Coordinates of C-alpha atoms and ligand atoms in Angstrom, one line a residue:
M1 CA 88.1 -111.3 141.8
K2 CA 91.1 -110.7 144.1
T3 CA 92.0 -107.4 145.7
I4 CA 93.6 -105.0 143.3
I5 CA 96.9 -104.1 145.0
E6 CA 99.3 -101.2 144.7
P7 CA 101.6 -102.2 141.9
F8 CA 104.8 -101.2 143.9
R9 CA 106.5 -101.8 147.2
I10 CA 107.7 -98.9 149.4
K11 CA 111.4 -98.2 149.7
S12 CA 111.3 -94.9 151.4
V13 CA 108.7 -93.3 153.7
E14 CA 107.9 -89.8 154.8
P15 CA 106.1 -89.0 158.1
I16 CA 102.7 -87.4 158.2
Y17 CA 101.7 -85.2 161.1
F18 CA 98.7 -85.6 163.4
T19 CA 96.9 -82.6 165.0
T20 CA 93.9 -82.4 167.3
K21 CA 90.5 -81.0 166.3
E22 CA 91.1 -78.1 168.6
E23 CA 94.4 -77.3 166.9
R24 CA 92.8 -77.6 163.5
K25 CA 90.0 -75.2 164.4
A26 CA 92.6 -72.6 165.2
I27 CA 94.7 -73.4 162.1
L28 CA 91.6 -73.1 159.9
E29 CA 90.6 -69.7 161.4
K30 CA 94.2 -68.4 161.0
A31 CA 94.2 -69.6 157.4
C32 CA 90.9 -67.6 156.8
Y33 CA 89.1 -70.8 155.7
N34 CA 91.4 -71.2 152.7
P35 CA 93.2 -74.5 152.4
F36 CA 96.0 -72.9 150.3
R37 CA 96.9 -70.9 153.4
I38 CA 97.4 -74.0 155.6
H39 CA 101.0 -75.2 156.2
A40 CA 101.4 -78.7 154.7
K41 CA 102.8 -79.9 158.0
D42 CA 99.4 -79.2 159.5
V43 CA 97.7 -81.6 157.0
L44 CA 97.2 -85.3 157.7
I45 CA 96.1 -86.5 154.2
D46 CA 96.8 -84.0 151.5
L47 CA 94.3 -84.3 148.6
L48 CA 94.7 -80.6 147.5
T49 CA 96.1 -81.7 144.2
D50 CA 97.6 -84.5 142.2
S51 CA 100.0 -82.0 140.7
G52 CA 103.7 -82.4 141.5
T53 CA 102.8 -84.6 144.5
S54 CA 103.6 -88.0 142.9
A55 CA 106.0 -90.4 144.4
M56 CA 108.8 -90.9 142.0
S57 CA 110.1 -94.4 141.3
S58 CA 113.6 -95.8 142.0
N59 CA 114.2 -95.5 138.3
Q60 CA 113.3 -91.9 138.3
W61 CA 115.6 -91.2 141.3
A62 CA 118.4 -93.0 139.5
G63 CA 117.7 -90.8 136.4
I64 CA 117.9 -87.7 138.7
M65 CA 121.5 -88.7 139.5
Q66 CA 122.3 -89.1 135.8
G67 CA 120.7 -85.8 134.8
D68 CA 123.0 -83.9 132.4
E69 CA 123.2 -80.3 133.6
S70 CA 124.7 -78.8 130.4
Y71 CA 123.3 -75.5 129.5
A72 CA 122.9 -76.4 125.8
G73 CA 122.3 -79.8 124.2
S74 CA 122.0 -81.8 127.4
E75 CA 121.7 -85.6 126.9
S76 CA 118.7 -85.4 129.3
F77 CA 117.0 -83.0 126.9
F78 CA 117.3 -85.5 124.1
H79 CA 115.9 -88.3 126.2
F80 CA 113.0 -86.0 127.1
D81 CA 112.6 -84.8 123.5
N82 CA 112.6 -88.3 122.0
T83 CA 110.2 -89.7 124.5
I84 CA 107.7 -87.0 123.9
K85 CA 108.1 -87.3 120.1
Q86 CA 107.5 -91.0 120.4
I87 CA 104.4 -90.7 122.6
T88 CA 102.7 -87.8 120.8
G89 CA 104.1 -88.1 117.2
M90 CA 104.7 -84.4 117.3
P91 CA 108.0 -83.3 115.8
L92 CA 108.7 -80.1 117.8
V93 CA 109.1 -80.2 121.6
I94 CA 109.6 -77.2 123.9
P95 CA 110.3 -77.8 127.6
T96 CA 108.8 -75.5 130.2
H97 CA 108.9 -75.3 133.9
Q98 CA 105.3 -76.3 134.3
G99 CA 102.0 -76.5 132.4
R100 CA 101.0 -72.8 132.8
A101 CA 104.4 -71.7 131.4
A102 CA 103.6 -73.5 128.2
E103 CA 100.1 -71.9 128.3
K104 CA 101.6 -68.4 128.9
I105 CA 103.9 -68.8 125.8
I106 CA 101.3 -70.1 123.4
F107 CA 98.5 -67.7 124.5
T108 CA 100.9 -64.7 124.5
I109 CA 101.6 -65.5 120.8
L110 CA 98.1 -66.4 119.7
G111 CA 95.8 -64.6 122.1
G112 CA 94.8 -60.9 122.4
K113 CA 91.7 -58.8 122.4
G114 CA 88.9 -60.0 120.2
K115 CA 90.1 -63.6 120.1
Y116 CA 88.2 -66.6 121.5
F117 CA 89.6 -70.0 122.7
I118 CA 87.0 -72.7 122.8
S119 CA 87.3 -75.8 125.0
N120 CA 85.4 -78.7 126.6
T121 CA 86.5 -77.0 129.9
L122 CA 89.5 -74.8 130.4
F123 CA 91.5 -75.3 133.7
D124 CA 91.8 -72.2 135.9
T125 CA 95.4 -71.4 134.9
T126 CA 94.6 -72.0 131.3
R127 CA 91.6 -69.6 131.4
A128 CA 93.6 -67.1 133.4
N129 CA 96.4 -67.1 130.8
I130 CA 93.9 -66.7 128.0
E131 CA 92.2 -63.8 129.7
F132 CA 95.5 -62.2 130.7
S133 CA 96.3 -62.0 127.0
G134 CA 93.0 -60.0 126.5
A135 CA 91.2 -63.0 124.8
E136 CA 88.2 -64.8 126.0
G137 CA 87.8 -68.5 126.9
I138 CA 84.6 -70.4 126.1
D139 CA 83.7 -73.8 127.7
L140 CA 81.4 -76.1 125.8
I141 CA 81.0 -79.2 127.8
C142 CA 78.5 -81.8 126.6
E143 CA 75.1 -82.0 128.4
E144 CA 76.0 -85.2 130.4
G145 CA 79.0 -83.3 131.8
K146 CA 76.7 -80.8 133.5
H147 CA 75.0 -83.3 135.8
P148 CA 77.4 -84.5 138.4
T149 CA 75.4 -87.5 139.7
I150 CA 74.2 -88.9 136.4
P151 CA 76.7 -91.5 135.1
A152 CA 77.8 -91.6 131.5
P153 CA 81.1 -93.0 130.0
F154 CA 82.6 -89.8 128.5
K155 CA 81.3 -86.8 130.4
G156 CA 84.4 -84.8 129.4
N157 CA 83.3 -84.6 125.8
M158 CA 82.8 -81.3 124.0
D159 CA 79.4 -80.4 122.7
V160 CA 80.2 -80.5 119.0
E161 CA 76.9 -78.8 117.8
A162 CA 77.6 -75.9 120.2
L163 CA 81.1 -75.7 118.9
K164 CA 79.8 -75.3 115.3
K165 CA 77.4 -72.6 116.5
V166 CA 80.0 -70.6 118.4
I167 CA 82.5 -70.8 115.5
K168 CA 79.7 -69.3 113.2
E169 CA 78.9 -66.6 115.7
K170 CA 82.5 -65.5 116.5
G171 CA 84.0 -66.2 113.1
P172 CA 86.7 -68.8 112.5
A173 CA 89.3 -66.1 112.0
N174 CA 88.8 -64.9 115.6
I175 CA 89.4 -68.4 117.0
P176 CA 93.1 -69.2 117.2
M177 CA 92.6 -72.6 118.7
V178 CA 90.2 -75.2 120.1
I179 CA 91.5 -76.9 123.2
I180 CA 90.4 -80.3 124.5
T181 CA 91.4 -81.0 128.1
V182 CA 92.1 -84.7 128.8
T183 CA 90.8 -85.7 131.2
N184 CA 88.5 -82.8 132.0
N185 CA 89.9 -81.7 135.3
S186 CA 87.5 -78.9 136.2
G187 CA 84.5 -81.1 135.0
G188 CA 85.2 -84.0 137.4
G189 CA 88.3 -85.7 135.8
Q190 CA 86.0 -87.2 133.3
P191 CA 87.4 -88.6 130.0
V192 CA 86.9 -87.5 126.5
S193 CA 86.2 -90.2 123.9
M194 CA 88.3 -90.8 120.7
Q195 CA 85.1 -90.3 118.7
N196 CA 84.5 -86.9 120.2
I197 CA 88.1 -85.8 119.5
K198 CA 87.7 -87.0 115.9
E199 CA 84.5 -85.0 115.5
V200 CA 86.0 -81.9 116.9
R201 CA 89.0 -82.4 114.6
Q202 CA 86.6 -82.5 111.6
V203 CA 84.9 -79.2 112.6
C204 CA 88.4 -77.7 113.2
T205 CA 89.6 -78.8 109.8
E206 CA 86.5 -77.5 108.0
N207 CA 87.1 -74.1 109.7
K208 CA 90.9 -74.1 109.5
I209 CA 91.3 -73.8 113.3
P210 CA 94.1 -75.6 115.0
L211 CA 93.2 -78.2 117.6
Y212 CA 95.3 -78.5 120.8
I213 CA 95.2 -81.0 123.6
D214 CA 95.7 -80.1 127.2
A215 CA 97.5 -83.4 127.9
C216 CA 98.1 -83.3 131.7
R217 CA 96.3 -86.6 132.2
F218 CA 96.6 -88.2 128.7
A219 CA 97.5 -91.7 130.1
E220 CA 94.4 -91.8 132.4
N221 CA 92.2 -90.6 129.5
S222 CA 93.7 -93.2 127.1
Y223 CA 93.1 -96.0 129.6
F224 CA 89.4 -94.9 129.9
I225 CA 89.2 -95.1 126.1
K226 CA 90.6 -98.7 126.3
L227 CA 88.0 -99.6 129.0
R228 CA 84.9 -97.9 127.7
E229 CA 85.1 -97.2 124.0
E230 CA 84.2 -99.7 121.4
G231 CA 87.2 -100.9 119.3
Y232 CA 89.9 -100.1 121.8
A233 CA 89.9 -103.0 124.2
D234 CA 92.8 -104.7 122.4
K235 CA 94.9 -101.7 121.8
S236 CA 97.8 -100.8 124.0
V237 CA 97.8 -97.4 125.9
P238 CA 100.7 -96.1 123.9
E239 CA 98.8 -96.9 120.7
I240 CA 95.7 -95.2 122.0
A241 CA 97.7 -92.1 123.1
L242 CA 99.4 -91.9 119.7
E243 CA 96.1 -91.9 118.0
L244 CA 94.6 -89.3 120.3
F245 CA 97.5 -87.0 119.6
S246 CA 97.4 -87.7 115.9
Y247 CA 94.2 -85.6 115.6
A248 CA 95.8 -82.6 117.2
D249 CA 98.1 -79.8 115.9
G250 CA 99.8 -79.4 119.2
C251 CA 99.6 -79.9 123.0
T252 CA 100.5 -78.4 126.3
M253 CA 101.3 -80.6 129.2
S254 CA 102.0 -80.3 132.9
A255 CA 104.5 -83.0 133.7
K256 CA 103.4 -82.7 137.3
K257 CA 100.5 -85.0 136.6
D258 CA 100.9 -88.0 134.2
A259 CA 104.7 -87.8 134.2
F260 CA 105.1 -88.5 137.9
A261 CA 107.4 -85.5 138.1
N262 CA 107.5 -82.9 140.9
I263 CA 108.0 -80.1 138.4
G264 CA 108.0 -79.6 134.6
G265 CA 105.9 -79.3 131.5
F266 CA 106.1 -78.9 127.7
L267 CA 104.6 -77.6 124.5
A268 CA 104.7 -79.8 121.5
M269 CA 103.5 -79.0 118.0
R270 CA 103.7 -79.7 114.2
D271 CA 104.0 -76.1 113.0
L272 CA 107.6 -75.0 112.6
D273 CA 106.9 -71.2 112.2
L274 CA 104.9 -71.2 115.4
A275 CA 107.5 -73.3 117.2
I276 CA 110.2 -70.7 116.3
R277 CA 108.1 -67.9 117.7
C278 CA 107.4 -70.0 120.9
R279 CA 111.1 -70.7 121.3
N280 CA 112.0 -67.0 121.0
L281 CA 109.6 -66.2 123.8
L282 CA 110.9 -69.3 125.8
I283 CA 114.4 -68.0 125.7
I284 CA 113.3 -64.6 127.1
T285 CA 111.1 -66.0 129.8
E286 CA 111.9 -69.6 130.7
G287 CA 115.4 -70.5 129.4
F288 CA 117.3 -71.9 126.5
T289 CA 115.4 -74.3 124.2
T290 CA 117.1 -77.5 125.6
Y291 CA 116.1 -76.9 129.2
G292 CA 113.2 -74.3 129.3
G293 CA 113.4 -73.5 133.0
L294 CA 114.1 -77.1 134.1
A295 CA 117.2 -78.8 135.5
G296 CA 118.6 -81.6 133.4
R297 CA 117.6 -84.0 136.2
D298 CA 114.0 -82.9 135.9
L299 CA 114.0 -83.6 132.2
E300 CA 115.4 -87.1 133.0
A301 CA 112.7 -87.7 135.6
I302 CA 110.0 -86.6 133.2
A303 CA 111.2 -88.8 130.4
I304 CA 111.2 -91.9 132.6
G305 CA 107.9 -91.0 134.2
L306 CA 106.2 -90.6 130.9
Q307 CA 107.1 -94.2 130.0
E308 CA 106.1 -95.6 133.5
V309 CA 102.7 -93.9 133.5
M310 CA 101.5 -96.0 130.4
D311 CA 102.0 -99.3 132.3
E312 CA 98.6 -100.9 132.4
N313 CA 99.1 -102.5 135.8
Y314 CA 99.6 -99.0 137.1
L315 CA 96.7 -97.5 135.3
H316 CA 94.4 -100.4 136.4
Y317 CA 95.3 -99.7 140.0
R318 CA 95.1 -95.9 139.5
I319 CA 91.6 -95.9 138.0
R320 CA 90.4 -98.5 140.4
S321 CA 91.6 -96.7 143.5
I322 CA 89.6 -93.6 142.6
E323 CA 86.6 -95.8 141.9
Y324 CA 87.0 -97.5 145.3
L325 CA 86.7 -94.2 147.2
T326 CA 83.8 -93.1 144.9
N327 CA 81.9 -96.3 145.5
K328 CA 82.3 -96.2 149.3
L329 CA 80.8 -92.7 149.3
I330 CA 78.0 -93.6 146.9
A331 CA 77.1 -96.5 149.3
A332 CA 76.8 -94.0 152.2
G333 CA 74.6 -91.7 150.2
V334 CA 77.2 -89.0 149.7
P335 CA 76.5 -87.1 146.4
V336 CA 79.6 -87.5 144.2
M337 CA 80.4 -87.1 140.5
Q338 CA 79.6 -90.3 138.7
P339 CA 81.2 -92.3 137.4
A340 CA 84.5 -92.0 139.1
G341 CA 87.0 -89.8 137.3
G342 CA 90.7 -90.5 136.6
H343 CA 92.6 -88.6 139.3
A344 CA 90.1 -87.4 141.9
V345 CA 86.8 -87.8 143.6
Y346 CA 84.4 -84.9 143.3
I347 CA 81.7 -84.2 145.8
D348 CA 78.7 -82.3 144.6
A349 CA 78.6 -79.7 147.3
K350 CA 75.3 -78.2 146.1
E351 CA 73.6 -81.4 146.9
F352 CA 75.7 -82.2 150.0
L353 CA 74.8 -78.7 151.5
P354 CA 71.5 -77.7 149.9
D355 CA 70.8 -75.1 152.6
I356 CA 73.9 -73.1 151.9
P357 CA 73.3 -70.7 148.9
V358 CA 76.0 -70.5 146.2
D359 CA 77.0 -67.0 147.2
Q360 CA 78.0 -68.5 150.6
Y361 CA 80.3 -71.0 148.8
P362 CA 79.0 -74.4 149.9
G363 CA 82.1 -76.1 148.4
Q364 CA 84.5 -74.0 150.4
A365 CA 82.4 -74.6 153.6
L366 CA 82.8 -78.4 152.9
V367 CA 86.5 -78.1 152.3
G368 CA 86.8 -76.5 155.8
A369 CA 84.7 -79.1 157.4
L370 CA 86.8 -82.0 156.0
Y371 CA 89.9 -80.4 157.3
L372 CA 88.4 -79.7 160.7
E373 CA 87.0 -83.2 161.1
G374 CA 90.0 -85.3 159.9
G375 CA 92.9 -83.1 158.8
I376 CA 92.1 -83.8 155.1
R377 CA 92.9 -81.1 152.6
S378 CA 90.8 -80.8 149.5
V379 CA 89.9 -78.0 147.1
E380 CA 86.8 -76.2 146.0
I381 CA 86.1 -76.2 142.3
G382 CA 83.0 -74.1 142.2
S383 CA 82.1 -70.4 142.5
L384 CA 85.1 -69.4 144.6
M385 CA 87.4 -70.7 141.8
F386 CA 85.3 -69.8 138.8
G387 CA 82.6 -67.3 140.0
K388 CA 82.5 -63.8 138.5
Y389 CA 80.6 -60.6 139.4
D390 CA 78.1 -58.8 137.2
E391 CA 78.0 -55.0 136.9
T392 CA 76.0 -54.7 140.1
G393 CA 78.5 -56.8 142.1
K394 CA 76.2 -59.8 142.2
L395 CA 77.9 -63.2 142.0
I396 CA 77.6 -65.1 138.7
P397 CA 78.1 -68.6 140.0
A398 CA 80.0 -71.4 138.4
Q399 CA 78.1 -74.2 136.6
M400 CA 78.8 -76.7 139.4
E401 CA 79.8 -76.5 143.1
L402 CA 82.3 -79.3 143.5
V403 CA 84.9 -80.3 146.1
R404 CA 87.8 -82.2 144.6
L405 CA 89.7 -84.8 146.5
A406 CA 92.7 -85.3 144.2
I407 CA 94.7 -88.4 144.8
P408 CA 98.5 -88.0 144.5
R409 CA 100.0 -90.8 142.3
R410 CA 101.6 -93.8 144.1
V411 CA 101.5 -91.9 147.5
Y412 CA 98.6 -93.2 149.7
T413 CA 97.6 -96.7 150.4
Q414 CA 94.2 -98.3 150.7
S415 CA 94.0 -97.6 154.5
H416 CA 94.6 -93.9 154.0
I417 CA 91.7 -93.9 151.5
D418 CA 89.5 -95.9 154.0
Y419 CA 90.2 -93.2 156.6
V420 CA 89.3 -90.5 154.1
S421 CA 85.9 -92.1 153.4
E422 CA 85.2 -92.4 157.1
V423 CA 85.9 -88.7 157.6
I424 CA 83.7 -87.6 154.7
I425 CA 80.8 -89.8 155.9
D426 CA 81.1 -88.4 159.4
V427 CA 80.8 -84.9 158.0
F428 CA 77.9 -86.0 155.8
N429 CA 76.0 -87.2 158.8
K430 CA 76.3 -83.8 160.5
R431 CA 76.0 -81.7 157.4
N432 CA 73.1 -79.7 158.8
T433 CA 75.5 -78.0 161.3
L434 CA 77.7 -76.6 158.6
K435 CA 77.7 -72.8 157.9
G436 CA 78.4 -70.8 154.7
L437 CA 81.3 -68.5 154.2
T438 CA 81.7 -64.9 153.0
I439 CA 84.8 -63.4 151.3
I440 CA 86.6 -60.7 153.2
E441 CA 89.6 -60.3 150.8
E442 CA 90.2 -61.3 147.2
T443 CA 92.3 -60.6 144.1
P444 CA 90.8 -60.0 140.6
M445 CA 92.3 -63.1 139.1
L446 CA 92.7 -66.7 140.4
R447 CA 91.2 -65.4 143.7
H448 CA 90.8 -68.9 145.2
F449 CA 94.5 -69.2 145.8
T450 CA 94.7 -66.3 148.2
A451 CA 91.2 -65.3 149.2
K452 CA 90.3 -64.8 152.9
L453 CA 86.9 -65.9 154.1
K454 CA 84.9 -66.0 157.3
P455 CA 81.8 -67.9 158.4
V456 CA 78.4 -66.3 157.8
Q457 CA 76.9 -65.3 161.2
Ligands
F0G1 N1 95.8 -77.9 132.7 C1 95.2 -78.7 133.5 C2 94.0 -79.6 133.0 C3 95.6 -78.8 134.8 O1 94.9 -79.6 135.7 C4 96.6 -78.0 135.3 C5 97.1 -78.0 136.7 C6 97.3 -77.1 134.4 C7 96.8 -77.1 133.0 C8 98.4 -76.3 134.7 O2 99.6 -77.0 135.0 O3 100.1 -76.6 137.4 O4 101.9 -77.4 135.8 O5 101.0 -75.1 135.7 N2 96.4 -78.4 137.6 C9 96.7 -78.5 139.0 C10 95.5 -79.1 139.7 C11 97.3 -77.3 139.6 O6 95.6 -79.0 141.0 O7 94.6 -79.6 139.1 P1 100.7 -76.5 136.1

């Protein structure tokens, strides 16, 4: 087997900035141990997110120049609209400025007090939009998905038996929608199998509940199905994606992921009445129905990116590059989510730092240490992001304490990734010296974005 190479050559480069450890110590303190508070210029390798951080292709940049900026009926909208119809098979497409804007619209219309939205795992903004409407979000990840270091092919699957039980308990009339997130971002970027989607569809049909896909990483998920699920090896990624969407009544998507765009998103559906209600809200909050808060050039970049992402040479390299970093860490004994996910490497911070209790946020402590050691920015997906308090003010921790190293698409080369693994292994070797953190300031919702913390004495 030969080395799997980046399936592109580099036409334009961007500098990255080096800092000393002393400088980073001061920066981290000033940022109150929260990576969202660090200036990007002070980061060497930025693995905070794969969202909106992709390198666009020369074709996308050419499309940017050709973007039609007409307020109504822009040609770029029709390019966008036709591409999404073709990929998803859904007849009604609504552009939005990013994924959460699509979520805000759909949950404002279908949410509200007494309603329940059930998912394999809701992403943080999705959950926040559901809760903001007054409704409740329920995550029903399969058993395999709860154990980071035990490998299984489809750890993003929903627990179908639990779904039946919850529907019975809450009543189908109180459940406006079941949502499958592909791949399951908060659960390790793990894929969902076609079989699982079919089974969930069956339960939804029996209970007359619409099924939606959170499609941010649909191409990565489709490629995993091709690799791992029986009967799909000879199908193309567009065929697999079309089948995946065929089981759904609609989808939300952030084009900042699997569309290689720096901004954008959409809602797509089959129900015309619902689409009319969504479009009314869109016009008030986002923009007219043929641009939805985006410039014509963004619509063009998204349309081109959505086609590019389904190229199997790209997906092969993409999935392999995440696996490459995961395998290096496994070989050094670092506890990571296994098998490798589609867009990120997830370190199991609970196992990495067993002496730091969950109410001292081991994940966030590790995020700080990776920055301090090597200028790498990562994000905690654990109790800082998802923790809640009970009536007595005691922390109800998240199911897992993960640190996500999200790999931007087409941005970093193999030597960047080698450096990242060296830094993580260095920190692992001195893990006993790391200290927990305590929160000194926080907001009631999505607190991880702005929270201030300090080391435990
Ligand atoms: N759903 C999933 C599964 C996501 O991962 C995200 C964003 C969204 C919805 C919201 O999309 O950012 O365009 O509003 N995830 C980013 C991340 C922010 O870092 O994983 P958005």
